[in-house]
Amino acid sequence: MDLRLTEEELAFRAEVRAFVRDNLPASIREKTVAGRRLSKDDYVRWTRILAAKGWAAPHWPPAWGGTGWSPIELSIFLDETQRGNAPELVAFGVSMVGPVIYTFGSEKQKERFLPRIVDLRDWWCQGFSEPGAGSDLASLRTTARRDADGWVISGQKTWTTMAQYADWIFVLARTNPQAKKQEGISFFLVDMKTPGITVKPIQTIDGGHEVNEVFLDDVRVPADAIVGEENKGWDYAKFLLANERNGIARVGVSKARLDRVRELASIPVYGSGPKIEDPFFRAKLAEVEVELKALEVTQMRVISNRRTAGKPDPASSVLKIKGSEIQQATTELLMEVVGPYALPYREPDAMSNEPPVGPDWAGPLAPTYFNTRKVSIYGGSNEIQRSIIAKAILGL
Amino acid sequence: MDFELSPEQEQLRDNVARLMRERYGFEARKGYQASPRGWSEALWRDYADMGLLGAPFAEADGGFGGGPVETMIVMEQFGKALALEPYLQTVVLCGALLKHGAGEKHRAELIGAIAAGESRLSFAHAEKQSGFDLHDVGCSVVKDGGGGFVLNGEKTLVGQGDSADKLIVSARLAGARRDRHGIGLFLIDADAPGVTRRGYPTQDGQRAAEIAFADVRAAPHDVIGAPDGALPVIERAVDETVAALAAEAVGAMSEALTMTVEYLKTRKQFGVTIGSFQALQHRASDMIVALEQARSMMYLAAMMAGEDDAAERAKAMSAVKAQIGRSAKFIGQQAVQMHGGIAMTYEYKVGHLFKRLTMIDAAYGDADVHVRRLAERGSLFA
């Protein structure tokens, strides 16, 4: 047992850290640090910088643009890019549909889609959730029926993140209405320009626009739009959801946010001086740091476990629960830093000549707190994760 | 980075686990607890025969060349069984004081005796006013003019101090009561003239003693390290003890969780096993989360116990102790709650796991104490 990084791992960490420092555009870094919204161009620009280095799809097989890094190196990469305030890779392509395509897709699908995911020429979005199918995803009602040329898809998807930017959507649709609910679902790849698709924005509690409703009205797709076998889509969806154990805890994001908490808490905001001088606040900060330190080790234990390497591990539910709770705690601390000046609301992307009320940096803090409540809801709510642990780990 | 145990370490774990399974059932423990010493001499000899008592010491000192990972392995199994023998006091705490403070001759003599099971030591350090401040030492020592020393004062809450045959006593040779400088460590026979011991049981089924020293003489060679500069050694030994306690706590927590899950699967109410109720399933899942976070800190502690940078080590151990304390309280309380009435009985093991976990949190500073220390020390991620 040796919990220290090896010489090679330390050198690798230094390499990633230096790369982020030297190559992340300052304008993007400033937005991430401040908690302001990134544009589509920001994501594309950073992804292409990584792609040029060969790092834009690090966990993929090398034949398709991956790096061949060990799980620990992958984790170091994520931690360093997150703590260096780089944007996260847009997950829907590189982390979600990409692995489904290279694992279950046809050769033609692999050649057509994978290279365009790596450098974000294609922006993907996720057509899973529906108004009546949230945690109980398998009860989805979108249907796909065969016709002479392929399939006709009809239904409604919701919570579709960044669909407004998307070129493609991967869709779960029911292909056998008679089968048991998990067994009649198929997995489709659909061009967002296909007639019959309508995207409507949903405004979130922070006032922002990141999620959408996507309506599919008799959307005609070719026969080769289906991935793998008909009626096996649920298996692919489970694979997609379970395979994301590396990075689910977002340890680097929380570290970066705690850096920001300390930075902002050192600025005097109002009469009582800098927040960091308040012992009660410092104690709360220390509590979160303790949990995060433990989580960092827990993540390493999960990642380096040779017995479960490459397989879905119910321990990732532990990472999801604790990781999301810590992310939420960090945004709460960040909002508390600014005290009463969390109050004024500013349009997230508004261009205004009005001077801000309160410190310039205060604007995004309360919205970030409100917005981050989502992390214990999405990706399988924390209650779903607790049920997974109870069943898969405890055998209840 | 590698969390795997070596084949020898796996062997050690399996051996201790087997011994505990065979000899430390909860009924057997009641017998050991009721004996005059409050623990089993037969098992102490078994520990010696198995090499457990010399595990964390260098071979040159008469040990078996292990380190913090071996201590972690042993303590986790002891935690599951709620073992009562004075391993923490003798091997971990006094062992560390000797390892880091004593000269070669002292080490060879005393560590060899510990490893052979011939000597049991307790560290007489805490005083009525000292709380968790290791530097608060009022017990006095003066030079006797012939190279020796004379001790006076009182020590409190000395773990297994009534059954120890030797005591390591901290006493102040110079400075004011709360000065960091001026503290020495002295090896005193537990039956030496002037030593008065009053033993008593503790909440967790172990024993402790109040010990008074009245003109107790220590020979020149009974000093461990510098007679006025022992605090860094004490702090280091306590850090290693905290790491061992983390492992003991993880063992006790995992046993409490195992028993709870077993109970949820067998206890029937309303015609079904109570483990079918989602409220209880989710609580048990939260216990797993708390246990895994604690287990991670147990590993971190084992790694940092050997760290030479005292400030870094202290910071890590505060983080460890805080997490262990929080997890121990949650798991201990919930294990009792989910068992219901049976856990409130003295005859059932879960309540005793809860009590030991509670006392581990309180030892060497509870979670709040360590969170406060961290708050004063700045970022854990600096």
PDB file of N, CA and C in Angstrom, chain A residues 196-239:
ATOM      1  N   GLY A 196     -39.525  18.065 -37.908  1.00  0.00           N
ATOM      2  CA  GLY A 196     -40.358  17.515 -36.837  1.00  0.00           C
ATOM      3  C   GLY A 196     -39.766  17.722 -35.448  1.00  0.00           C
ATOM      4  N   ILE A 197     -38.505  18.213 -35.383  1.00  0.00           N
ATOM      5  CA  ILE A 197     -37.892  18.458 -34.064  1.00  0.00           C
ATOM      6  C   ILE A 197     -38.030  19.934 -33.699  1.00  0.00           C
ATOM      7  N   THR A 198     -38.568  20.180 -32.510  1.00  0.00           N
ATOM      8  CA  THR A 198     -38.703  21.551 -32.017  1.00  0.00           C
ATOM      9  C   THR A 198     -38.050  21.652 -30.647  1.00  0.00           C
ATOM     10  N   VAL A 199     -37.214  22.661 -30.438  1.00  0.00           N
ATOM     11  CA  VAL A 199     -36.541  22.872 -29.155  1.00  0.00           C
ATOM     12  C   VAL A 199     -37.135  24.105 -28.486  1.00  0.00           C
ATOM     13  N   LYS A 200     -37.621  23.943 -27.257  1.00  0.00           N
ATOM     14  CA  LYS A 200     -38.154  25.096 -26.509  1.00  0.00           C
ATOM     15  C   LYS A 200     -37.365  25.271 -25.218  1.00  0.00           C
ATOM     16  N   PRO A 201     -36.880  26.481 -24.949  1.00  0.00           N
ATOM     17  CA  PRO A 201     -36.076  26.683 -23.736  1.00  0.00           C
ATOM     18  C   PRO A 201     -36.887  26.526 -22.450  1.00  0.00           C
ATOM     19  N   ILE A 202     -36.213  26.033 -21.398  1.00  0.00           N
ATOM     20  CA  ILE A 202     -36.767  26.060 -20.040  1.00  0.00           C
ATOM     21  C   ILE A 202     -35.857  26.984 -19.237  1.00  0.00           C
ATOM     22  N   GLN A 203     -36.415  28.006 -18.622  1.00  0.00           N
ATOM     23  CA  GLN A 203     -35.587  28.883 -17.803  1.00  0.00           C
ATOM     24  C   GLN A 203     -35.422  28.242 -16.425  1.00  0.00           C
ATOM     25  N   THR A 204     -34.184  28.187 -15.941  1.00  0.00           N
ATOM     26  CA  THR A 204     -33.933  27.561 -14.631  1.00  0.00           C
ATOM     27  C   THR A 204     -33.994  28.601 -13.517  1.00  0.00           C
ATOM     28  N   ILE A 205     -33.991  28.146 -12.242  1.00  0.00           N
ATOM     29  CA  ILE A 205     -34.237  29.057 -11.115  1.00  0.00           C
ATOM     30  C   ILE A 205     -33.224  30.189 -11.014  1.00  0.00           C
ATOM     31  N   ASP A 206     -32.041  29.986 -11.589  1.00  0.00           N
ATOM     32  CA  ASP A 206     -31.045  31.060 -11.553  1.00  0.00           C
ATOM     33  C   ASP A 206     -31.270  32.068 -12.665  1.00  0.00           C
ATOM     34  N   GLY A 207     -32.301  31.856 -13.468  1.00  0.00           N
ATOM     35  CA  GLY A 207     -32.589  32.784 -14.559  1.00  0.00           C
ATOM     36  C   GLY A 207     -31.920  32.391 -15.860  1.00  0.00           C
ATOM     37  N   GLY A 208     -31.125  31.349 -15.837  1.00  0.00           N
ATOM     38  CA  GLY A 208     -30.349  30.973 -17.021  1.00  0.00           C
ATOM     39  C   GLY A 208     -31.105  30.048 -17.957  1.00  0.00           C
ATOM     40  N   HIS A 209     -30.477  29.801 -19.109  1.00  0.00           N
ATOM     41  CA  HIS A 209     -31.047  28.885 -20.096  1.00  0.00           C
ATOM     42  C   HIS A 209     -30.006  27.835 -20.415  1.00  0.00           C
ATOM     43  N   GLU A 210     -30.128  26.676 -19.790  1.00  0.00           N
ATOM     44  CA  GLU A 210     -29.255  25.569 -20.160  1.00  0.00           C
ATOM     45  C   GLU A 210     -30.033  24.311 -20.508  1.00  0.00           C
ATOM     46  N   VAL A 211     -31.285  24.228 -20.069  1.00  0.00           N
ATOM     47  CA  VAL A 211     -32.067  23.035 -20.396  1.00  0.00           C
ATOM     48  C   VAL A 211     -33.253  23.401 -21.289  1.00  0.00           C
ATOM     49  N   ASN A 212     -33.778  22.368 -21.950  1.00  0.00           N
ATOM     50  CA  ASN A 212     -34.812  22.574 -22.958  1.00  0.00           C
ATOM     51  C   ASN A 212     -35.801  21.423 -22.952  1.00  0.00           C
ATOM     52  N   GLU A 213     -36.964  21.707 -23.551  1.00  0.00           N
ATOM     53  CA  GLU A 213     -37.847  20.630 -23.980  1.00  0.00           C
ATOM     54  C   GLU A 213     -37.562  20.357 -25.451  1.00  0.00           C
ATOM     55  N   VAL A 214     -37.581  19.098 -25.819  1.00  0.00           N
ATOM     56  CA  VAL A 214     -37.393  18.742 -27.230  1.00  0.00           C
ATOM     57  C   VAL A 214     -38.603  17.917 -27.666  1.00  0.00           C
ATOM     58  N   PHE A 215     -39.333  18.467 -28.631  1.00  0.00           N
ATOM     59  CA  PHE A 215     -40.523  17.783 -29.151  1.00  0.00           C
ATOM     60  C   PHE A 215     -40.160  17.051 -30.439  1.00  0.00           C
ATOM     61  N   LEU A 216     -40.585  15.793 -30.517  1.00  0.00           N
ATOM     62  CA  LEU A 216     -40.327  14.990 -31.720  1.00  0.00           C
ATOM     63  C   LEU A 216     -41.686  14.628 -32.330  1.00  0.00           C
ATOM     64  N   ASP A 217     -42.021  15.221 -33.456  1.00  0.00           N
ATOM     65  CA  ASP A 217     -43.310  14.980 -34.106  1.00  0.00           C
ATOM     66  C   ASP A 217     -43.081  14.258 -35.430  1.00  0.00           C
ATOM     67  N   ASP A 218     -43.352  12.956 -35.433  1.00  0.00           N
ATOM     68  CA  ASP A 218     -43.151  12.148 -36.642  1.00  0.00           C
ATOM     69  C   ASP A 218     -41.794  12.428 -37.280  1.00  0.00           C
ATOM     70  N   VAL A 219     -40.776  12.278 -36.504  1.00  0.00           N
ATOM     71  CA  VAL A 219     -39.414  12.516 -36.977  1.00  0.00           C
ATOM     72  C   VAL A 219     -38.933  11.263 -37.709  1.00  0.00           C
ATOM     73  N   ARG A 220     -38.643  11.402 -38.997  1.00  0.00           N
ATOM     74  CA  ARG A 220     -38.255  10.242 -39.814  1.00  0.00           C
ATOM     75  C   ARG A 220     -36.740  10.120 -39.844  1.00  0.00           C
ATOM     76  N   VAL A 221     -36.268   8.953 -39.400  1.00  0.00           N
ATOM     77  CA  VAL A 221     -34.813   8.721 -39.394  1.00  0.00           C
ATOM     78  C   VAL A 221     -34.520   7.447 -40.176  1.00  0.00           C
ATOM     79  N   PRO A 222     -33.316   7.356 -40.763  1.00  0.00           N
ATOM     80  CA  PRO A 222     -33.003   6.182 -41.578  1.00  0.00           C
ATOM     81  C   PRO A 222     -32.852   4.914 -40.730  1.00  0.00           C
ATOM     82  N   ALA A 223     -32.867   3.786 -41.401  1.00  0.00           N
ATOM     83  CA  ALA A 223     -32.784   2.487 -40.703  1.00  0.00           C
ATOM     84  C   ALA A 223     -31.496   2.366 -39.893  1.00  0.00           C
ATOM     85  N   ASP A 224     -30.421   3.007 -40.361  1.00  0.00           N
ATOM     86  CA  ASP A 224     -29.139   2.862 -39.640  1.00  0.00           C
ATOM     87  C   ASP A 224     -28.981   3.872 -38.508  1.00  0.00           C
ATOM     88  N   ALA A 225     -30.073   4.519 -38.118  1.00  0.00           N
ATOM     89  CA  ALA A 225     -29.999   5.439 -36.974  1.00  0.00           C
ATOM     90  C   ALA A 225     -30.049   4.693 -35.650  1.00  0.00           C
ATOM     91  N   ILE A 226     -30.376   3.425 -35.693  1.00  0.00           N
ATOM     92  CA  ILE A 226     -30.475   2.654 -34.449  1.00  0.00           C
ATOM     93  C   ILE A 226     -29.082   2.146 -34.067  1.00  0.00           C
ATOM     94  N   VAL A 227     -28.786   2.149 -32.748  1.00  0.00           N
ATOM     95  CA  VAL A 227     -27.504   1.623 -32.264  1.00  0.00           C
ATOM     96  C   VAL A 227     -27.704   0.179 -31.812  1.00  0.00           C
ATOM     97  N   GLY A 228     -26.806  -0.694 -32.232  1.00  0.00           N
ATOM     98  CA  GLY A 228     -26.841  -2.088 -31.770  1.00  0.00           C
ATOM     99  C   GLY A 228     -28.140  -2.755 -32.178  1.00  0.00           C
ATOM    100  N   GLU A 229     -28.675  -3.540 -31.235  1.00  0.00           N
ATOM    101  CA  GLU A 229     -29.867  -4.311 -31.553  1.00  0.00           C
ATOM    102  C   GLU A 229     -31.136  -3.581 -31.147  1.00  0.00           C
ATOM    103  N   GLU A 230     -32.169  -3.844 -31.911  1.00  0.00           N
ATOM    104  CA  GLU A 230     -33.496  -3.332 -31.560  1.00  0.00           C
ATOM    105  C   GLU A 230     -33.908  -3.895 -30.198  1.00  0.00           C
ATOM    106  N   ASN A 231     -34.543  -3.075 -29.399  1.00  0.00           N
ATOM    107  CA  ASN A 231     -35.061  -3.457 -28.070  1.00  0.00           C
ATOM    108  C   ASN A 231     -33.972  -3.732 -27.021  1.00  0.00           C
ATOM    109  N   LYS A 232     -32.735  -3.375 -27.346  1.00  0.00           N
ATOM    110  CA  LYS A 232     -31.662  -3.534 -26.354  1.00  0.00           C
ATOM    111  C   LYS A 232     -31.204  -2.168 -25.813  1.00  0.00           C
ATOM    112  N   GLY A 233     -31.957  -1.148 -26.127  1.00  0.00           N
ATOM    113  CA  GLY A 233     -31.534   0.219 -25.775  1.00  0.00           C
ATOM    114  C   GLY A 233     -31.353   0.442 -24.289  1.00  0.00           C
ATOM    115  N   TRP A 234     -32.150  -0.266 -23.479  1.00  0.00           N
ATOM    116  CA  TRP A 234     -32.041  -0.066 -22.027  1.00  0.00           C
ATOM    117  C   TRP A 234     -30.662  -0.505 -21.521  1.00  0.00           C
ATOM    118  N   ASP A 235     -30.151  -1.603 -22.096  1.00  0.00           N
ATOM    119  CA  ASP A 235     -28.810  -2.067 -21.716  1.00  0.00           C
ATOM    120  C   ASP A 235     -27.766  -0.992 -22.043  1.00  0.00           C
ATOM    121  N   TYR A 236     -27.897  -0.378 -23.210  1.00  0.00           N
ATOM    122  CA  TYR A 236     -26.923   0.647 -23.610  1.00  0.00           C
ATOM    123  C   TYR A 236     -27.052   1.882 -22.707  1.00  0.00           C
ATOM    124  N   ALA A 237     -28.298   2.191 -22.344  1.00  0.00           N
ATOM    125  CA  ALA A 237     -28.518   3.347 -21.468  1.00  0.00           C
ATOM    126  C   ALA A 237     -27.908   3.104 -20.086  1.00  0.00           C
ATOM    127  N   LYS A 238     -28.071   1.880 -19.586  1.00  0.00           N
ATOM    128  CA  LYS A 238     -27.481   1.560 -18.274  1.00  0.00           C
ATOM    129  C   LYS A 238     -25.959   1.626 -18.344  1.00  0.00           C
ATOM    130  N   PHE A 239     -25.405   1.113 -19.438  1.00  0.00           N
ATOM    131  CA  PHE A 239     -23.961   1.182 -19.666  1.00  0.00           C
ATOM    132  C   PHE A 239     -23.511   2.642 -19.641  1.00  0.00           C
TER     133      PHE A 239
END
